[in-house]
mmCIF file of C-alpha atoms and ligand atoms in Angstrom:
data_model
loop_
_atom_site.group_PDB
_atom_site.id
_atom_site.type_symbol
_atom_site.label_atom_id
_atom_site.label_comp_id
_atom_site.label_asym_id
_atom_site.label_seq_id
_atom_site.Cartn_x
_atom_site.Cartn_y
_atom_site.Cartn_z
ATOM 1 C CA MET A 1 -7.051 16.026 -1.727
ATOM 2 C CA ARG A 2 -3.249 16.008 -1.963
ATOM 3 C CA ASN A 3 -0.215 14.088 -0.829
ATOM 4 C CA ARG A 4 -1.892 10.735 -0.898
ATOM 5 C CA ASP A 5 0.933 8.535 -2.187
ATOM 6 C CA THR A 6 -0.899 5.334 -1.623
ATOM 7 C CA GLN A 7 -1.861 2.204 -3.365
ATOM 8 C CA GLN A 8 -5.088 0.477 -2.590
ATOM 9 C CA LYS A 9 -6.522 -2.895 -3.341
ATOM 10 C CA PHE A 10 -10.214 -3.487 -4.117
ATOM 11 C CA LEU A 11 -12.418 -6.409 -5.072
ATOM 12 C CA ILE A 12 -15.527 -6.153 -7.176
ATOM 13 C CA ASP A 13 -17.227 -9.231 -5.862
ATOM 14 C CA SER A 14 -20.230 -8.974 -8.181
ATOM 15 C CA CYS A 15 -17.892 -9.024 -11.214
ATOM 16 C CA ASP A 16 -15.226 -11.490 -9.962
ATOM 17 C CA VAL A 17 -12.670 -8.780 -10.517
ATOM 18 C CA ARG A 18 -9.775 -7.541 -8.401
ATOM 19 C CA GLY A 19 -8.059 -4.192 -8.823
ATOM 20 C CA HIS A 20 -5.568 -1.730 -7.556
ATOM 21 C CA VAL A 21 -5.460 2.024 -7.629
ATOM 22 C CA VAL A 22 -2.355 4.070 -7.166
ATOM 23 C CA GLN A 23 -2.006 7.808 -6.716
ATOM 24 C CA LEU A 24 1.376 9.454 -6.489
ATOM 25 C CA ASP A 25 1.736 13.104 -5.409
ATOM 26 C CA ASP A 26 4.930 13.716 -3.433
ATOM 27 C CA THR A 27 6.498 10.614 -4.889
ATOM 28 C CA TRP A 28 5.970 11.989 -8.418
ATOM 29 C CA GLN A 29 7.161 15.540 -7.380
ATOM 30 C CA ASP A 30 10.303 14.036 -5.823
ATOM 31 C CA ALA A 31 11.028 12.155 -9.032
ATOM 32 C CA LEU A 32 10.538 15.287 -11.068
ATOM 33 C CA ALA A 33 12.698 17.443 -8.709
ATOM 34 C CA ARG A 34 15.888 15.873 -10.042
ATOM 35 C CA THR A 35 15.606 16.621 -13.700
ATOM 36 C CA GLU A 36 13.918 19.040 -16.073
ATOM 37 C CA TYR A 37 11.969 16.591 -18.192
ATOM 38 C CA PRO A 38 10.339 17.836 -21.427
ATOM 39 C CA ALA A 39 6.565 17.255 -21.491
ATOM 40 C CA PRO A 40 6.474 14.043 -23.602
ATOM 41 C CA VAL A 41 9.169 12.503 -21.401
ATOM 42 C CA ARG A 42 7.337 13.574 -18.230
ATOM 43 C CA GLN A 43 4.208 11.935 -19.537
ATOM 44 C CA VAL A 44 5.708 8.534 -20.152
ATOM 45 C CA LEU A 45 7.848 8.630 -16.953
ATOM 46 C CA GLY A 46 4.789 9.441 -14.892
ATOM 47 C CA GLU A 47 2.798 6.611 -16.504
ATOM 48 C CA ALA A 48 5.713 4.259 -15.862
ATOM 49 C CA PHE A 49 5.822 5.271 -12.198
ATOM 50 C CA ALA A 50 2.115 4.479 -11.804
ATOM 51 C CA ALA A 51 2.443 1.326 -13.895
ATOM 52 C CA ALA A 52 5.439 0.001 -11.873
ATOM 53 C CA ALA A 53 3.544 0.447 -8.647
ATOM 54 C CA LEU A 54 0.505 -1.389 -10.125
ATOM 55 C CA LEU A 55 2.627 -4.212 -11.475
ATOM 56 C CA ALA A 56 4.236 -4.651 -8.085
ATOM 57 C CA SER A 57 0.889 -4.676 -6.417
ATOM 58 C CA THR A 58 -0.306 -7.631 -8.455
ATOM 59 C CA ILE A 59 2.397 -9.982 -7.414
ATOM 60 C CA LYS A 60 3.810 -11.201 -4.117
ATOM 61 C CA PHE A 61 7.617 -10.781 -3.875
ATOM 62 C CA ASP A 62 10.278 -9.811 -1.450
ATOM 63 C CA GLY A 63 12.689 -7.659 -3.317
ATOM 64 C CA LYS A 64 12.409 -5.173 -6.204
ATOM 65 C CA LEU A 65 10.600 -4.951 -9.416
ATOM 66 C CA THR A 66 12.078 -2.960 -12.390
ATOM 67 C CA LEU A 67 10.059 -1.760 -15.297
ATOM 68 C CA GLN A 68 12.201 -0.665 -18.191
ATOM 69 C CA VAL A 69 11.606 0.471 -21.741
ATOM 70 C CA ARG A 70 14.669 0.411 -23.983
ATOM 71 C CA GLY A 71 14.801 1.411 -27.581
ATOM 72 C CA ASP A 72 16.528 3.455 -30.185
ATOM 73 C CA GLY A 73 14.045 6.393 -30.216
ATOM 74 C CA PRO A 74 14.521 9.838 -28.647
ATOM 75 C CA VAL A 75 13.656 8.319 -25.224
ATOM 76 C CA TYR A 76 16.265 5.561 -25.268
ATOM 77 C CA LEU A 77 15.913 4.517 -21.591
ATOM 78 C CA LEU A 78 13.063 4.640 -19.103
ATOM 79 C CA VAL A 79 13.464 2.826 -15.855
ATOM 80 C CA VAL A 80 11.315 2.729 -12.714
ATOM 81 C CA GLN A 81 11.984 0.501 -9.694
ATOM 82 C CA VAL A 82 9.590 -0.345 -6.954
ATOM 83 C CA THR A 83 10.412 -2.425 -3.772
ATOM 84 C CA ASN A 84 7.934 -4.610 -1.937
ATOM 85 C CA ASP A 85 7.828 -2.018 0.833
ATOM 86 C CA GLY A 86 6.608 0.720 -1.498
ATOM 87 C CA SER A 87 9.792 2.604 -2.356
ATOM 88 C CA LEU A 88 9.849 4.016 -5.869
ATOM 89 C CA ARG A 89 12.587 5.555 -7.918
ATOM 90 C CA GLY A 90 13.030 6.122 -11.628
ATOM 91 C CA LEU A 91 14.483 8.167 -14.482
ATOM 92 C CA ALA A 92 14.430 8.632 -18.196
ATOM 93 C CA ARG A 93 17.226 9.466 -20.668
ATOM 94 C CA TRP A 94 16.425 11.193 -23.892
ATOM 95 C CA ASN A 95 17.520 13.238 -26.810
ATOM 96 C CA ASP A 96 15.309 15.668 -28.636
ATOM 97 C CA VAL A 97 11.688 14.465 -28.361
ATOM 98 C CA PRO A 98 9.066 15.966 -30.677
ATOM 99 C CA ALA A 99 5.903 17.189 -29.008
ATOM 100 C CA ASP A 100 2.755 15.112 -29.510
ATOM 101 C CA ALA A 101 4.885 12.075 -30.692
ATOM 102 C CA SER A 102 3.366 8.657 -30.794
ATOM 103 C CA LEU A 103 4.648 5.940 -28.452
ATOM 104 C CA GLU A 104 6.558 4.415 -31.372
ATOM 105 C CA THR A 105 8.144 7.719 -32.196
ATOM 106 C CA VAL A 106 9.132 8.369 -28.588
ATOM 107 C CA PHE A 107 10.756 4.994 -28.052
ATOM 108 C CA GLY A 108 11.729 3.891 -31.525
ATOM 109 C CA GLU A 109 10.379 1.074 -33.755
ATOM 110 C CA ASP A 110 12.034 -1.832 -32.076
ATOM 111 C CA ALA A 111 11.628 -0.760 -28.472
ATOM 112 C CA ARG A 112 11.168 -3.462 -25.836
ATOM 113 C CA MET A 113 9.453 -3.430 -22.426
ATOM 114 C CA ILE A 114 11.377 -5.383 -19.779
ATOM 115 C CA VAL A 115 9.958 -6.360 -16.434
ATOM 116 C CA THR A 116 12.361 -7.793 -13.948
ATOM 117 C CA VAL A 117 11.698 -9.075 -10.417
ATOM 118 C CA GLU A 118 14.724 -9.597 -8.257
ATOM 119 C CA ALA A 119 13.581 -11.365 -5.137
ATOM 120 C CA LYS A 120 15.342 -12.692 -2.104
ATOM 121 C CA ARG A 121 13.772 -16.033 -2.760
ATOM 122 C CA ASN A 122 14.983 -17.173 -6.224
ATOM 123 C CA ALA A 123 11.671 -18.840 -7.045
ATOM 124 C CA GLU A 124 10.012 -15.386 -7.070
ATOM 125 C CA SER A 125 12.538 -13.861 -9.530
ATOM 126 C CA TYR A 126 11.886 -13.591 -13.171
ATOM 127 C CA GLN A 127 12.289 -11.399 -16.250
ATOM 128 C CA GLY A 128 9.709 -10.804 -18.973
ATOM 129 C CA ILE A 129 10.482 -9.054 -22.276
ATOM 130 C CA VAL A 130 7.938 -7.987 -24.773
ATOM 131 C CA PRO A 131 7.978 -5.707 -27.870
ATOM 132 C CA LEU A 132 6.557 -2.283 -27.042
ATOM 133 C CA GLU A 133 3.248 -2.404 -28.846
ATOM 134 C CA GLY A 134 0.184 -0.141 -28.874
ATOM 135 C CA SER A 135 -0.411 3.558 -28.826
ATOM 136 C CA THR A 136 0.147 4.052 -25.066
ATOM 137 C CA LEU A 137 2.196 2.582 -22.250
ATOM 138 C CA ALA A 138 -0.994 1.176 -20.825
ATOM 139 C CA ASP A 139 -1.578 -0.687 -24.122
ATOM 140 C CA ALA A 140 1.933 -2.026 -24.096
ATOM 141 C CA LEU A 141 1.449 -3.274 -20.471
ATOM 142 C CA GLN A 142 -1.752 -5.000 -21.443
ATOM 143 C CA THR A 143 0.205 -6.841 -24.116
ATOM 144 C CA TYR A 144 2.753 -7.723 -21.522
ATOM 145 C CA PHE A 145 0.017 -9.233 -19.231
ATOM 146 C CA LYS A 146 -1.409 -11.119 -22.170
ATOM 147 C CA THR A 147 1.819 -12.737 -23.128
ATOM 148 C CA SER A 148 3.331 -13.228 -19.677
ATOM 149 C CA GLU A 149 0.433 -13.617 -17.346
ATOM 150 C CA GLN A 150 -2.699 -15.274 -18.342
ATOM 151 C CA LEU A 151 -5.408 -13.367 -16.538
ATOM 152 C CA PRO A 152 -7.350 -10.707 -18.570
ATOM 153 C CA THR A 153 -5.991 -7.328 -17.304
ATOM 154 C CA ARG A 154 -6.843 -3.697 -18.080
ATOM 155 C CA LEU A 155 -4.704 -0.686 -17.114
ATOM 156 C CA PHE A 156 -5.430 2.982 -16.958
ATOM 157 C CA LEU A 157 -2.739 5.589 -16.477
ATOM 158 C CA ALA A 158 -2.888 9.295 -16.170
ATOM 159 C CA VAL A 159 -0.350 12.095 -15.428
ATOM 160 C CA LYS A 160 -1.142 15.635 -14.393
ATOM 161 C CA GLU A 161 0.998 18.521 -13.153
ATOM 162 C CA ASN A 162 1.241 17.212 -9.553
ATOM 163 C CA THR A 163 0.088 13.632 -9.730
ATOM 164 C CA ALA A 164 0.762 10.335 -11.526
ATOM 165 C CA ALA A 165 -1.998 7.801 -11.098
ATOM 166 C CA GLY A 166 -3.207 4.503 -12.330
ATOM 167 C CA MET A 167 -5.844 1.827 -11.962
ATOM 168 C CA LEU A 168 -5.605 -1.847 -12.862
ATOM 169 C CA ILE A 169 -8.271 -4.404 -12.947
ATOM 170 C CA GLN A 170 -7.805 -8.112 -13.366
ATOM 171 C CA LYS A 171 -10.270 -10.994 -13.783
ATOM 172 C CA LEU A 172 -9.993 -13.266 -10.797
ATOM 173 C CA PRO A 173 -8.555 -16.774 -11.322
ATOM 174 C CA THR A 174 -11.294 -19.434 -11.565
ATOM 175 C CA GLU A 175 -10.812 -20.800 -8.062
ATOM 176 C CA GLU A 176 -11.416 -17.376 -6.522
ATOM 177 C CA ARG A 177 -14.569 -16.493 -8.419
ATOM 178 C CA LEU A 178 -17.650 -16.009 -6.305
ATOM 179 C CA VAL A 179 -20.492 -15.341 -8.675
ATOM 180 C CA ASN A 180 -19.338 -16.632 -12.046
ATOM 181 C CA ASP A 181 -21.271 -13.883 -13.859
ATOM 182 C CA SER A 182 -20.109 -14.230 -17.460
ATOM 183 C CA ASP A 183 -20.621 -10.518 -18.073
ATOM 184 C CA GLY A 184 -18.776 -9.387 -14.947
ATOM 185 C CA TRP A 185 -15.441 -8.808 -16.499
ATOM 186 C CA GLN A 186 -16.818 -6.965 -19.461
ATOM 187 C CA ARG A 187 -18.953 -4.780 -17.176
ATOM 188 C CA ALA A 188 -16.037 -3.808 -14.975
ATOM 189 C CA ALA A 189 -13.859 -3.022 -18.029
ATOM 190 C CA VAL A 190 -16.616 -0.763 -19.543
ATOM 191 C CA LEU A 191 -17.081 1.058 -16.236
ATOM 192 C CA CYS A 192 -13.352 1.678 -15.989
ATOM 193 C CA GLY A 193 -13.256 2.899 -19.567
ATOM 194 C CA THR A 194 -15.432 5.911 -18.495
ATOM 195 C CA LEU A 195 -12.663 7.129 -16.175
ATOM 196 C CA THR A 196 -11.131 10.452 -17.068
ATOM 197 C CA ASP A 197 -7.517 11.415 -16.433
ATOM 198 C CA GLU A 198 -8.806 14.203 -14.110
ATOM 199 C CA GLU A 199 -10.848 11.757 -12.022
ATOM 200 C CA LEU A 200 -7.975 9.299 -11.764
ATOM 201 C CA CYS A 201 -5.506 11.998 -10.650
ATOM 202 C CA GLU A 202 -7.712 14.213 -8.611
ATOM 203 C CA ASP A 203 -10.419 12.205 -6.911
ATOM 204 C CA GLY A 204 -9.682 10.328 -3.778
ATOM 205 C CA SER A 205 -9.580 6.501 -4.383
ATOM 206 C CA GLU A 206 -12.796 5.840 -2.326
ATOM 207 C CA LEU A 207 -14.734 8.425 -4.252
ATOM 208 C CA LEU A 208 -13.302 7.148 -7.517
ATOM 209 C CA LEU A 209 -14.309 3.602 -6.771
ATOM 210 C CA HIS A 210 -17.686 4.607 -5.528
ATOM 211 C CA ARG A 211 -18.367 6.701 -8.649
ATOM 212 C CA LEU A 212 -17.356 3.803 -11.013
ATOM 213 C CA PHE A 213 -18.778 0.842 -9.182
ATOM 214 C CA HIS A 214 -21.680 2.033 -6.970
ATOM 215 C CA GLU A 215 -24.027 -0.449 -8.655
ATOM 216 C CA GLU A 216 -21.711 -3.331 -7.974
ATOM 217 C CA GLN A 217 -20.504 -4.981 -4.723
ATOM 218 C CA VAL A 218 -17.129 -3.569 -3.986
ATOM 219 C CA ARG A 219 -14.756 -4.153 -1.088
ATOM 220 C CA VAL A 220 -11.960 -1.599 -0.585
ATOM 221 C CA PHE A 221 -8.892 -2.598 1.424
ATOM 222 C CA ASP A 222 -6.692 -0.319 3.561
ATOM 223 C CA ALA A 223 -4.456 2.089 1.640
ATOM 224 C CA GLU A 224 -0.813 1.289 1.704
ATOM 225 C CA PRO A 225 1.823 4.075 1.663
ATOM 226 C CA VAL A 226 4.288 4.454 -1.208
ATOM 227 C CA ARG A 227 7.074 7.028 -1.399
ATOM 228 C CA PHE A 228 10.091 8.135 -3.415
ATOM 229 C CA HIS A 229 13.160 6.505 -1.964
ATOM 230 C CA CYS A 230 16.537 5.678 -3.480
ATOM 231 C CA SER A 231 18.489 2.593 -2.413
ATOM 232 C CA CYS A 232 21.911 4.087 -3.309
ATOM 233 C CA SER A 233 24.407 4.255 -0.437
ATOM 234 C CA ARG A 234 28.076 4.771 0.317
ATOM 235 C CA GLU A 235 28.405 1.018 0.818
ATOM 236 C CA ARG A 236 27.065 0.258 -2.678
ATOM 237 C CA THR A 237 29.397 2.845 -4.200
ATOM 238 C CA ASP A 238 32.261 1.306 -2.316
ATOM 239 C CA GLY A 239 31.318 -1.996 -3.958
ATOM 240 C CA MET A 240 31.230 -0.416 -7.391
ATOM 241 C CA LEU A 241 34.726 1.070 -6.915
ATOM 242 C CA GLU A 242 36.055 -2.233 -5.640
ATOM 243 C CA GLY A 243 34.621 -3.849 -8.790
ATOM 244 C CA LEU A 244 36.381 -1.299 -10.882
ATOM 245 C CA GLY A 245 39.721 -2.223 -9.329
ATOM 246 C CA LYS A 246 42.536 -0.358 -7.499
ATOM 247 C CA THR A 247 44.603 0.461 -10.601
ATOM 248 C CA GLU A 248 41.697 2.184 -12.397
ATOM 249 C CA VAL A 249 40.514 4.067 -9.281
ATOM 250 C CA ASP A 250 44.021 5.196 -8.413
ATOM 251 C CA SER A 251 44.501 6.488 -11.895
ATOM 252 C CA ILE A 252 41.316 8.602 -11.591
ATOM 253 C CA VAL A 253 42.462 9.959 -8.310
ATOM 254 C CA ASP A 254 45.902 10.817 -9.742
ATOM 255 C CA GLU A 255 44.323 12.540 -12.670
ATOM 256 C CA GLN A 256 41.422 14.402 -10.913
ATOM 257 C CA GLY A 257 42.260 14.486 -7.258
ATOM 258 C CA THR A 258 38.973 12.760 -6.245
ATOM 259 C CA VAL A 259 36.416 10.267 -7.499
ATOM 260 C CA GLU A 260 32.928 11.656 -7.597
ATOM 261 C CA ILE A 261 29.946 9.432 -8.194
ATOM 262 C CA THR A 262 26.475 10.864 -8.693
ATOM 263 C CA CYS A 263 23.394 8.706 -8.355
ATOM 264 C CA GLU A 264 21.220 9.533 -11.311
ATOM 265 C CA PHE A 265 18.052 8.422 -9.515
ATOM 266 C CA CYS A 266 18.357 10.891 -6.604
ATOM 267 C CA ASP A 267 21.377 13.145 -7.254
ATOM 268 C CA ALA A 268 23.189 11.971 -4.139
ATOM 269 C CA VAL A 269 26.934 12.606 -4.551
ATOM 270 C CA TYR A 270 29.551 10.194 -3.206
ATOM 271 C CA ASN A 271 33.047 11.586 -3.046
ATOM 272 C CA TYR A 272 36.311 9.746 -2.558
ATOM 273 C CA ASP A 273 39.697 11.414 -2.010
ATOM 274 C CA LYS A 274 43.099 9.726 -1.972
ATOM 275 C CA VAL A 275 42.743 8.780 1.708
ATOM 276 C CA ASP A 276 39.275 7.277 1.146
ATOM 277 C CA VAL A 277 40.558 5.258 -1.767
ATOM 278 C CA ALA A 278 43.587 3.972 0.120
ATOM 279 C CA ALA A 279 41.264 2.929 2.979
ATOM 280 C CA LEU A 280 38.924 1.216 0.608
ATOM 281 C CA PHE A 281 41.611 -0.872 -1.071
ATOM 282 C CA LYS A 282 43.615 -1.576 2.040
ATOM 283 C CA GLY A 283 44.744 -5.145 1.830
ATOM 284 C CA VAL A 284 43.342 -5.662 -1.650
ATOM 285 C CA ALA A 285 46.101 -7.183 -3.757
ATOM 286 C CA THR A 286 44.482 -8.034 -7.105
ATOM 287 C CA ASP A 287 42.231 -6.061 -9.347
ATOM 288 C CA VAL A 288 38.808 -7.276 -10.494
ATOM 289 C CA VAL A 289 37.571 -5.740 -13.761
ATOM 290 C CA ALA A 290 33.886 -4.981 -13.910
ATOM 291 C CA PRO A 291 31.770 -2.254 -15.524
ATOM 292 C CA LEU A 292 30.997 0.841 -13.482
ATOM 293 C CA ALA A 293 27.276 0.347 -13.124
ATOM 294 C CA ASP A 294 24.942 -0.121 -10.260
ATOM 295 C CA ASP A 295 23.047 -3.213 -9.514
ATOM 296 C CA ASN A 296 20.253 -2.485 -11.911
ATOM 297 C CA GLY A 297 22.384 -1.757 -14.881
ATOM 298 C CA ALA A 298 21.737 1.975 -14.925
ATOM 299 C CA ASP A 299 24.946 3.832 -15.414
ATOM 300 C CA VAL A 300 26.302 5.978 -12.707
ATOM 301 C CA THR A 301 28.335 8.896 -13.950
ATOM 302 C CA ARG A 302 31.962 9.365 -13.178
ATOM 303 C CA HIS A 303 33.435 12.816 -13.085
HETATM 304 ZN ZN1 ZN B 401 20.276 7.475 -5.260
#
């Protein structure tokens, strides 16, 4: 079964556990279409796509969630963003990455994982930063949950040629527990531990959940669509150029004839010639100096 691009919530009532499963086909292919990623980078980027979708599914927010890993290793930036309506975009930047490298070798010794939620309601916004620990990104995320969240959480991530997928289970908060079976959490974690990468990527979510939990009482909710979608726009690029200031933008146009800005998430190109720039700065008297970066801090190239 292909082109699922969904996330799905489930409850294992008999274990007092909730979970989410995410399977990305076209979304993952669209992310890969932009850049020729070497295998080790593809692997961590795919895991991060699934992980970001899972993280977003565990919280209620109206805005966007950004999962980043920054370090001084060969992969020095990994960023995936997901909005509350299921749009995902992401990229990685790297230098030479050795094949079969450990997580520490890929990202460097002092790498950090940063989770940011920018929500329309300020109360929902936050940022959590943890050292990148463990042998996989799933391990590192479990550490993140341990330090930042409270509820025991397990994550499983897998990447194949055409699919990036993940499953997350979380112990229900005390007030939501139905059976208070003290072995429930352990049982669910052991069952999930039997999951193979192939099953996670290739089986439909219903089959997957049935195979794992057929001896438990499971409720599966409707699948929600997710997709690759970039939030860049001409308006946002206008804003970036305004932030850069008229003097600087004029000097680029004088030098190069046009200003060309390429979005690194989706390869969209925004072009400004002399007339566009004049229109943009019409009536603007003073310059404001700000770095040329989009709203999530990822650089946008200037040609
Ligand atoms: Zn874009």
